[in-house]
């Protein structure tokens, strides 16, 4: 006698996770890079979070930290600098600071730093500007 046997096998997906578990740590450079990639149109944060396996709330937190100046790259980068012989026309005159009464006043000219932004705008600031303030200015003025 012949018998027919029907065999059904359920196929399940199994994901194998290797390596050490636990929380992943991100360097400040990685955080800044991910926030930069997530800067875009609608759904950009979710797309970057999916691509790198990061929770979207982390990207939003890093964005806030970057805007407040709490998050910054550890090592400063280099940018091209051009030294001018004289201050451009229209800038304030040198500042006179009082000194000891027996010596004449000493003239101090605040050095200016000129930053050319990617959109072509030029930002001139004093050399002793706080880095967090400069980041906020560049962020506000560098928008297209």
GROMACS .gro file of C-alpha atoms in nm:
model
  144
    1UNK     CA    1   0.000   0.000   0.000
    2UNK     CA    2   0.121   0.348  -0.080
    3UNK     CA    3   0.083   0.632   0.165
    4UNK     CA    4   0.143   0.998   0.114
    5UNK     CA    5   0.296   1.196   0.393
    6UNK     CA    6   0.273   1.572   0.399
    7UNK     CA    7   0.548   1.738   0.596
    8UNK     CA    8   0.526   2.106   0.679
    9UNK     CA    9   0.821   2.285   0.828
   10UNK     CA   10   0.785   2.631   0.974
   11UNK     CA   11   1.080   2.852   0.888
   12UNK     CA   12   1.177   3.107   1.147
   13UNK     CA   13   1.428   3.385   1.125
   14UNK     CA   14   1.705   3.365   1.382
   15UNK     CA   15   1.937   3.659   1.448
   16UNK     CA   16   2.277   3.575   1.594
   17UNK     CA   17   2.436   3.855   1.796
   18UNK     CA   18   2.807   3.824   1.851
   19UNK     CA   19   3.048   4.032   2.051
   20UNK     CA   20   3.019   4.194   2.386
   21UNK     CA   21   2.678   4.324   2.476
   22UNK     CA   22   2.593   4.633   2.671
   23UNK     CA   23   2.576   4.997   2.585
   24UNK     CA   24   2.761   5.136   2.292
   25UNK     CA   25   2.969   5.447   2.349
   26UNK     CA   26   3.003   5.712   2.082
   27UNK     CA   27   3.291   5.953   2.051
   28UNK     CA   28   3.211   6.324   2.019
   29UNK     CA   29   3.322   6.308   1.654
   30UNK     CA   30   3.075   6.024   1.584
   31UNK     CA   31   2.794   6.212   1.757
   32UNK     CA   32   2.864   6.528   1.558
   33UNK     CA   33   2.882   6.330   1.233
   34UNK     CA   34   2.548   6.156   1.298
   35UNK     CA   35   2.379   6.486   1.392
   36UNK     CA   36   2.519   6.637   1.072
   37UNK     CA   37   2.383   6.350   0.863
   38UNK     CA   38   2.045   6.382   1.034
   39UNK     CA   39   2.025   6.753   0.945
   40UNK     CA   40   1.790   6.755   0.653
   41UNK     CA   41   1.434   6.721   0.549
   42UNK     CA   42   1.145   6.533   0.698
   43UNK     CA   43   1.238   6.189   0.828
   44UNK     CA   44   1.615   6.246   0.816
   45UNK     CA   45   1.665   6.172   1.186
   46UNK     CA   46   1.470   5.846   1.165
   47UNK     CA   47   1.661   5.738   0.853
   48UNK     CA   48   2.001   5.803   1.015
   49UNK     CA   49   1.890   5.630   1.336
   50UNK     CA   50   1.783   5.320   1.140
   51UNK     CA   51   2.100   5.317   0.931
   52UNK     CA   52   2.331   5.320   1.234
   53UNK     CA   53   2.111   5.136   1.486
   54UNK     CA   54   2.076   5.437   1.714
   55UNK     CA   55   1.766   5.550   1.900
   56UNK     CA   56   1.621   5.869   1.751
   57UNK     CA   57   1.606   6.032   2.095
   58UNK     CA   58   1.987   6.008   2.116
   59UNK     CA   59   2.026   6.204   1.795
   60UNK     CA   60   1.787   6.472   1.922
   61UNK     CA   61   1.977   6.486   2.254
   62UNK     CA   62   2.312   6.520   2.075
   63UNK     CA   63   2.164   6.797   1.857
   64UNK     CA   64   2.059   6.993   2.168
   65UNK     CA   65   2.401   6.938   2.327
   66UNK     CA   66   2.573   7.058   2.010
   67UNK     CA   67   2.358   7.373   1.995
   68UNK     CA   68   2.419   7.454   2.362
   69UNK     CA   69   2.795   7.406   2.327
   70UNK     CA   70   2.800   7.111   2.567
   71UNK     CA   71   2.910   6.876   2.286
   72UNK     CA   72   3.214   6.961   2.081
   73UNK     CA   73   3.498   6.779   1.912
   74UNK     CA   74   3.788   6.715   2.145
   75UNK     CA   75   4.063   6.832   1.914
   76UNK     CA   76   4.017   7.161   1.731
   77UNK     CA   77   4.044   7.150   1.355
   78UNK     CA   78   4.247   7.375   1.130
   79UNK     CA   79   4.096   7.637   0.902
   80UNK     CA   80   4.269   7.868   0.658
   81UNK     CA   81   4.361   8.207   0.805
   82UNK     CA   82   4.445   8.526   0.616
   83UNK     CA   83   4.626   8.803   0.805
   84UNK     CA   84   4.533   9.156   0.699
   85UNK     CA   85   4.780   9.443   0.720
   86UNK     CA   86   4.512   9.692   0.828
   87UNK     CA   87   4.158   9.670   0.952
   88UNK     CA   88   3.898   9.700   0.674
   89UNK     CA   89   3.713  10.030   0.645
   90UNK     CA   90   3.400  10.064   0.854
   91UNK     CA   91   3.529   9.870   1.154
   92UNK     CA   92   3.548  10.033   1.497
   93UNK     CA   93   3.856  10.233   1.586
   94UNK     CA   94   4.120  10.101   1.827
   95UNK     CA   95   4.020  10.082   2.192
   96UNK     CA   96   4.206  10.297   2.445
   97UNK     CA   97   4.253  10.132   2.783
   98UNK     CA   98   4.352  10.331   3.090
   99UNK     CA   99   4.683  10.236   3.247
  100UNK     CA  100   4.878  10.358   3.549
  101UNK     CA  101   4.859  10.739   3.595
  102UNK     CA  102   5.236  10.788   3.551
  103UNK     CA  103   5.242  10.624   3.206
  104UNK     CA  104   5.060  10.739   2.896
  105UNK     CA  105   4.755  10.534   2.786
  106UNK     CA  106   4.835  10.220   2.590
  107UNK     CA  107   4.649  10.158   2.265
  108UNK     CA  108   4.513   9.806   2.223
  109UNK     CA  109   4.366   9.697   1.896
  110UNK     CA  110   4.141   9.393   1.926
  111UNK     CA  111   4.244   9.134   1.669
  112UNK     CA  112   3.965   9.023   1.440
  113UNK     CA  113   3.901   8.679   1.300
  114UNK     CA  114   3.723   8.659   0.965
  115UNK     CA  115   3.519   8.345   0.900
  116UNK     CA  116   3.392   8.280   0.547
  117UNK     CA  117   3.087   8.056   0.570
  118UNK     CA  118   2.986   7.792   0.317
  119UNK     CA  119   2.701   8.012   0.190
  120UNK     CA  120   2.943   8.298   0.112
  121UNK     CA  121   2.863   8.517   0.413
  122UNK     CA  122   3.156   8.666   0.603
  123UNK     CA  123   3.159   8.680   0.983
  124UNK     CA  124   3.413   8.904   1.161
  125UNK     CA  125   3.454   8.846   1.535
  126UNK     CA  126   3.704   8.935   1.805
  127UNK     CA  127   3.979   8.682   1.863
  128UNK     CA  128   3.870   8.621   2.222
  129UNK     CA  129   3.511   8.521   2.140
  130UNK     CA  130   3.377   8.226   2.337
  131UNK     CA  131   3.367   7.906   2.125
  132UNK     CA  132   3.004   7.837   2.219
  133UNK     CA  133   2.903   8.186   2.106
  134UNK     CA  134   3.091   8.144   1.779
  135UNK     CA  135   2.919   7.806   1.718
  136UNK     CA  136   2.577   7.966   1.771
  137UNK     CA  137   2.660   8.254   1.535
  138UNK     CA  138   2.791   8.022   1.264
  139UNK     CA  139   2.489   7.793   1.303
  140UNK     CA  140   2.250   8.086   1.268
  141UNK     CA  141   2.428   8.251   0.974
  142UNK     CA  142   2.538   7.943   0.779
  143UNK     CA  143   2.183   7.843   0.685
  144UNK     CA  144   2.116   7.873   0.311
   0.00000   0.00000   0.00000
